[in-house]
Coordinates of C-alpha atoms in Angstrom, one line a residue:
X1 CA 132.8 101.7 117.8
X2 CA 130.2 103.5 119.9
X3 CA 130.9 101.5 123.2
X4 CA 134.8 102.9 121.9
X5 CA 133.7 106.5 122.3
X6 CA 131.6 106.4 124.9
X7 CA 134.7 104.8 126.9
X8 CA 136.8 107.8 125.9
X9 CA 138.9 105.3 123.6
X10 CA 138.4 107.6 120.0
X11 CA 137.6 111.1 119.6
X12 CA 134.0 112.2 119.2
X13 CA 135.2 112.9 115.2
X14 CA 136.3 109.7 114.4
X15 CA 132.8 107.7 115.9
X16 CA 131.0 110.3 113.6
X17 CA 133.0 109.5 110.6
X18 CA 133.1 105.5 111.2
X19 CA 129.2 106.0 111.9
X20 CA 129.1 107.9 108.7
X21 CA 131.0 104.9 106.7
X22 CA 128.7 102.3 108.4
X23 CA 126.0 104.1 106.9
X24 CA 127.4 104.1 103.3
X25 CA 128.1 100.7 103.5
X26 CA 124.5 99.7 104.3
X27 CA 123.1 102.0 101.8
X28 CA 125.7 100.3 99.4
X29 CA 124.3 96.7 100.8
X30 CA 120.3 98.0 100.3
X31 CA 121.0 99.0 96.8
X32 CA 122.9 96.1 95.8
X33 CA 120.2 94.1 97.4
X34 CA 117.6 96.1 95.0
X35 CA 119.6 95.6 91.7
X36 CA 119.6 91.8 92.0
X37 CA 115.9 91.7 92.7
X38 CA 115.1 94.0 89.4
X39 CA 117.4 91.9 88.1
X40 CA 115.9 88.8 88.7
X41 CA 112.3 90.3 88.5
X42 CA 113.4 91.2 84.8
X43 CA 114.2 87.3 84.2
X44 CA 110.8 85.9 85.0
X45 CA 108.7 84.8 82.1
X46 CA 106.1 82.4 83.7
X47 CA 103.2 83.3 86.4
X48 CA 104.7 80.5 88.1
X49 CA 107.8 82.3 88.8
X50 CA 106.4 85.6 89.8
X51 CA 104.5 84.0 92.4
X52 CA 107.7 81.9 93.6
X53 CA 109.2 84.9 93.9
X54 CA 106.5 86.8 96.1
X55 CA 106.1 83.5 98.2
X56 CA 110.1 84.2 99.2
X57 CA 109.3 87.3 100.8
X58 CA 106.3 86.1 102.3
X59 CA 106.0 84.5 106.1
X60 CA 102.7 83.4 106.9
X61 CA 103.1 80.0 108.3
X62 CA 101.6 80.4 111.6
X63 CA 98.4 78.7 113.0
X64 CA 95.9 81.5 113.8
X65 CA 94.1 81.0 117.0
X66 CA 90.6 81.8 117.3
X67 CA 87.5 81.3 119.4
X68 CA 85.0 79.6 117.0
X69 CA 84.0 75.9 118.5
X70 CA 84.5 73.0 116.1
X71 CA 80.7 72.9 115.9
X72 CA 80.6 75.7 114.3
X73 CA 83.0 75.3 111.9
X74 CA 81.4 72.2 111.3
X75 CA 77.7 74.3 110.8
X76 CA 79.8 76.5 108.2
X77 CA 80.7 73.8 106.1
X78 CA 77.6 72.0 106.1
X79 CA 75.7 75.0 105.5
X80 CA 78.6 75.8 102.3
X81 CA 78.5 73.0 101.0
X82 CA 75.1 71.6 101.3
X83 CA 74.9 68.4 103.2
X84 CA 72.4 65.9 100.8
X85 CA 71.8 62.9 100.3
X86 CA 71.7 61.9 96.6
X87 CA 70.4 58.3 95.0
X88 CA 72.7 57.7 92.4
X89 CA 71.5 54.2 91.0
X90 CA 69.5 55.5 88.5
X91 CA 72.5 58.3 87.1
X92 CA 74.5 55.1 87.0
X93 CA 72.4 52.7 85.5
X94 CA 72.5 55.1 83.0
X95 CA 75.8 56.3 82.6
X96 CA 76.8 52.6 82.3
X97 CA 74.2 52.3 79.3
X98 CA 75.5 54.9 77.4
X99 CA 79.3 53.9 77.6
X100 CA 77.6 50.2 76.1
X101 CA 75.4 52.2 73.3
X102 CA 78.6 53.5 72.6
X103 CA 81.0 50.6 73.0
X104 CA 83.5 52.1 75.0
X105 CA 85.9 49.7 76.7
X106 CA 87.1 50.8 80.3
X107 CA 91.0 52.0 79.4
X108 CA 92.7 50.5 82.5
X109 CA 95.5 52.9 84.1
X110 CA 99.0 51.7 83.4
X111 CA 101.9 51.5 85.0
X112 CA 103.5 54.2 83.4
X113 CA 100.5 56.7 84.0
X114 CA 101.0 56.2 87.6
X115 CA 104.6 56.8 87.2
X116 CA 104.4 59.9 85.7
X117 CA 101.9 61.2 88.2
X118 CA 104.2 60.3 91.3
X119 CA 107.2 62.3 89.5
X120 CA 105.0 65.2 88.1
X121 CA 103.5 66.0 92.5
X122 CA 104.1 68.4 94.1
X123 CA 107.4 67.4 96.9
X124 CA 106.7 69.7 99.4
X125 CA 102.6 69.1 99.9
X126 CA 100.9 68.9 102.6
X127 CA 100.0 65.4 104.0
X128 CA 96.4 64.1 103.4
X129 CA 94.0 63.1 106.0
X130 CA 96.4 59.3 106.1
X131 CA 99.4 61.4 107.3
X132 CA 101.3 59.8 104.2
X133 CA 104.9 61.6 103.8
X134 CA 104.9 63.3 100.6
X135 CA 108.2 61.2 99.8
X136 CA 107.0 57.7 100.8
X137 CA 103.8 58.1 98.0
X138 CA 106.6 57.0 95.8
X139 CA 106.3 53.6 97.5
X140 CA 102.4 52.8 96.9
X141 CA 101.5 49.5 95.3
X142 CA 97.7 50.4 95.4
X143 CA 95.0 52.8 95.7
X144 CA 93.2 53.0 98.6
X145 CA 89.6 55.0 99.2
X146 CA 90.2 59.2 99.3
X147 CA 89.5 60.8 102.7
X148 CA 89.2 64.4 103.0
X149 CA 89.7 67.1 106.1
X150 CA 89.9 71.1 105.8
X151 CA 93.2 73.8 106.6
X152 CA 91.1 77.0 107.9
X153 CA 93.1 80.2 105.9
X154 CA 92.7 83.7 107.8
X155 CA 91.7 86.5 105.1
X156 CA 90.1 89.0 108.0
X157 CA 88.4 88.1 110.6
X158 CA 87.8 85.8 112.9
X159 CA 84.5 84.9 111.5
X160 CA 83.9 81.3 110.0
X161 CA 82.7 82.9 106.7
X162 CA 86.1 85.0 106.1
X163 CA 88.1 81.7 106.1
X164 CA 88.3 79.1 103.4
X165 CA 88.7 75.5 103.5
X166 CA 91.6 73.5 102.0
X167 CA 91.2 69.5 101.4
X168 CA 94.1 67.3 102.6
X169 CA 93.3 64.2 100.6
X170 CA 94.6 60.9 100.8
X171 CA 97.8 60.3 99.0
X172 CA 97.0 57.3 96.8
X173 CA 93.7 59.3 95.4
X174 CA 96.2 62.0 94.4
X175 CA 97.8 59.9 92.6
X176 CA 94.1 58.9 91.2
X177 CA 93.3 62.2 90.3
X178 CA 97.3 63.1 88.4
X179 CA 95.9 60.4 85.9
X180 CA 92.6 61.9 85.5
X181 CA 93.5 65.3 85.2
X182 CA 96.1 64.2 82.6
X183 CA 93.9 61.9 80.2
X184 CA 90.9 64.9 80.9
X185 CA 93.0 67.9 80.3
X186 CA 94.4 65.7 76.4
X187 CA 90.9 65.1 75.9
X188 CA 90.2 68.9 76.1
X189 CA 92.9 70.5 74.8
X190 CA 92.5 68.1 71.2
X191 CA 89.5 68.9 71.0
X192 CA 89.1 73.2 72.4
X193 CA 87.0 72.2 74.5
X194 CA 88.3 75.2 76.5
X195 CA 88.2 78.8 74.8
X196 CA 91.2 80.7 73.9
X197 CA 90.8 83.6 76.3
X198 CA 90.3 81.1 79.3
X199 CA 94.1 81.5 80.0
X200 CA 94.3 80.6 84.3
X201 CA 94.5 77.4 85.3
X202 CA 96.3 76.2 81.8
X203 CA 99.7 74.6 80.9
X204 CA 101.9 77.4 79.5
X205 CA 99.5 80.3 79.8
X206 CA 99.1 82.9 81.9
X207 CA 96.6 85.6 82.9
X208 CA 99.6 87.9 82.1
X209 CA 98.6 87.1 78.8
X210 CA 95.1 89.0 79.3
X211 CA 96.2 91.9 81.8
X212 CA 98.9 92.7 78.4
X213 CA 96.2 92.9 76.1
X214 CA 93.9 94.7 78.3
X215 CA 96.4 96.9 79.1
X216 CA 97.2 97.3 75.3
X217 CA 93.7 98.3 74.8
X218 CA 94.2 101.4 77.7
X219 CA 96.6 102.5 75.8
X220 CA 95.6 102.1 72.3
X221 CA 92.9 104.5 73.5
X222 CA 94.3 106.8 75.4
X223 CA 96.9 107.6 72.4
X224 CA 93.6 108.2 70.7
X225 CA 93.4 111.9 72.1
X226 CA 90.4 114.1 71.7
X227 CA 88.9 110.7 69.8
X228 CA 89.5 108.2 72.7
X229 CA 86.9 106.0 73.8
X230 CA 85.8 104.5 77.0
X231 CA 86.9 101.0 77.8
X232 CA 85.1 98.7 80.1
X233 CA 86.1 95.9 81.8
X234 CA 84.2 93.5 84.2
X235 CA 85.3 91.7 87.0
X236 CA 83.8 89.1 88.6
X237 CA 84.8 87.6 92.1
X238 CA 82.9 84.3 92.5
X239 CA 82.6 83.6 96.3
X240 CA 83.4 80.2 96.4
X241 CA 83.4 79.3 93.0
X242 CA 85.0 75.1 93.8
X243 CA 82.3 74.7 96.9
X244 CA 79.8 76.0 94.0
X245 CA 79.1 74.4 91.4
X246 CA 77.1 71.9 90.8
X247 CA 78.0 68.3 90.4
X248 CA 75.0 66.8 87.5
X249 CA 75.6 69.7 85.3
X250 CA 79.0 69.5 85.6
X251 CA 78.6 65.8 84.2
X252 CA 75.7 67.0 82.1
X253 CA 78.7 69.5 80.1
X254 CA 80.9 66.9 80.1
X255 CA 78.9 64.5 78.4
X256 CA 77.7 67.2 76.2
X257 CA 80.9 68.5 75.2
X258 CA 81.5 64.6 74.1
X259 CA 83.9 63.8 77.0
X260 CA 84.5 60.0 76.9
X261 CA 81.9 58.1 78.9
X262 CA 84.2 55.8 81.3
X263 CA 86.4 59.1 82.2
X264 CA 83.1 61.3 83.4
X265 CA 81.7 57.5 85.0
X266 CA 85.4 57.5 86.7
X267 CA 84.5 61.7 88.6
X268 CA 81.5 60.7 89.2
X269 CA 82.7 57.7 91.4
X270 CA 85.1 60.1 92.9
X271 CA 82.4 62.8 93.8
X272 CA 79.3 60.3 94.4
X273 CA 79.7 59.7 98.5
X274 CA 82.4 63.0 99.6
X275 CA 82.9 63.1 104.1
X276 CA 84.5 65.8 105.2
X277 CA 85.9 66.7 108.2
X278 CA 86.8 69.9 109.4
X279 CA 90.3 70.3 111.1
X280 CA 90.2 72.8 113.5
X281 CA 92.7 74.5 116.2
X282 CA 90.2 72.7 118.4
X283 CA 90.1 69.3 117.3
X284 CA 88.6 67.3 114.7
X285 CA 85.2 67.8 113.4
X286 CA 82.5 65.1 113.1
X287 CA 82.2 63.8 109.3
X288 CA 79.4 65.0 107.5
X289 CA 78.6 64.2 103.5
X290 CA 78.3 66.5 100.6
X291 CA 76.8 66.5 96.8
X292 CA 77.9 69.9 96.1
X293 CA 81.2 71.2 94.4
X294 CA 84.4 70.4 93.2
X295 CA 87.3 69.9 95.7
X296 CA 89.7 72.6 96.9
X297 CA 93.1 71.4 96.8
X298 CA 92.3 68.7 94.1
X299 CA 94.6 68.8 90.7
X300 CA 91.3 68.2 88.8
X301 CA 89.3 71.3 90.2
X302 CA 90.6 74.1 88.3
X303 CA 90.4 71.5 84.7
X304 CA 86.7 70.9 86.1
X305 CA 85.9 74.1 86.6
X306 CA 87.2 75.8 83.1
X307 CA 85.2 73.0 81.5
X308 CA 82.2 73.9 84.0
X309 CA 82.6 77.9 82.7
X310 CA 83.7 77.0 79.6
X311 CA 80.7 78.1 77.3
X312 CA 80.3 81.6 79.2
X313 CA 82.0 83.6 77.2
X314 CA 80.4 82.5 74.2
X315 CA 77.0 83.0 75.7
X316 CA 78.1 86.3 76.6
X317 CA 79.3 87.3 73.3
X318 CA 76.6 85.9 71.4
X319 CA 73.5 87.7 73.5
X320 CA 75.7 90.8 73.9
X321 CA 76.0 92.8 77.0
X322 CA 74.8 96.8 77.5
X323 CA 76.3 98.3 79.8
X324 CA 74.8 101.3 80.5
X325 CA 73.6 101.8 84.4
X326 CA 72.3 99.0 87.0
X327 CA 70.3 97.3 84.5
X328 CA 74.0 95.6 83.1
X329 CA 73.8 93.4 86.5
X330 CA 70.7 91.8 85.9
X331 CA 71.3 91.3 82.3
X332 CA 74.7 89.3 83.7
X333 CA 72.7 87.5 86.4
X334 CA 70.3 86.5 83.5
X335 CA 73.0 85.3 80.8
X336 CA 74.1 83.2 83.5
X337 CA 71.1 81.2 84.2
X338 CA 70.2 80.8 81.0
X339 CA 73.4 79.4 80.6
X340 CA 73.1 77.1 83.6
X341 CA 70.1 75.7 82.2

């Protein structure tokens, strides 16, 4: 239409009229799109559905180039994961003895458990270090040793400290891990090991529920008018939470909570000798061993972390925390240390 007007084929008034119609049509389409999105948002009921909607709007799958040398990446993750070599023989013998004393028999993994794990895992997940396609894993006949790598995702800058590692795991390991996770989840839920106030990483629950409760408390106080009282909320951002889990303390917590010894032993075997290779834009680093943290990207890690911190809320409720200034930080640190010990 613009070219026709510029070429003198239509008059100026006709061009302005058609341009106005086009603008109205665009506004109508934008309004219709917004209305459909609002309607779609109203139908969302689960946190997973919310994130699925958000991720559709994102387009952030570009490998970010940087000038960080792969040796610097290796040094960073070695420091983060504290490369150490721990002799596990005494702990292994102790675990076997505890299992024998309890009279527990080794529960073999069934074919049904493997099929359920294969069907449950995400089809669109990243391939593992073995570069096995996620669909081909359904042809797996046996379980192999797991390997670790890491995807580095940019956050704010081009310093390695502002990136986080995501493990690329052997696809056979993923099946094995899902079987153990399912067993651990069933036992922990049946025995009520994870408190009700923990809604993250739990089936059928969502942190949206906690946010709703907090908002309800705030609105309730605001309606009191002159008699309103202050409502305090503590938001704790745990830096490298999964990477800082002390594995020995984790096993101790699981035993104290009454998790079956043979299941704990299977978990210990997985984490006995973890080797890490960092994948960067400059290639792979040399491998190194770690003895700290739970695997970022493993289906078991969220549940293990929940059990690791399950008693924290109860400890806070038991000891109490006075929020009246800088001292609350010291008090919370004291409670954290008492809990860990």
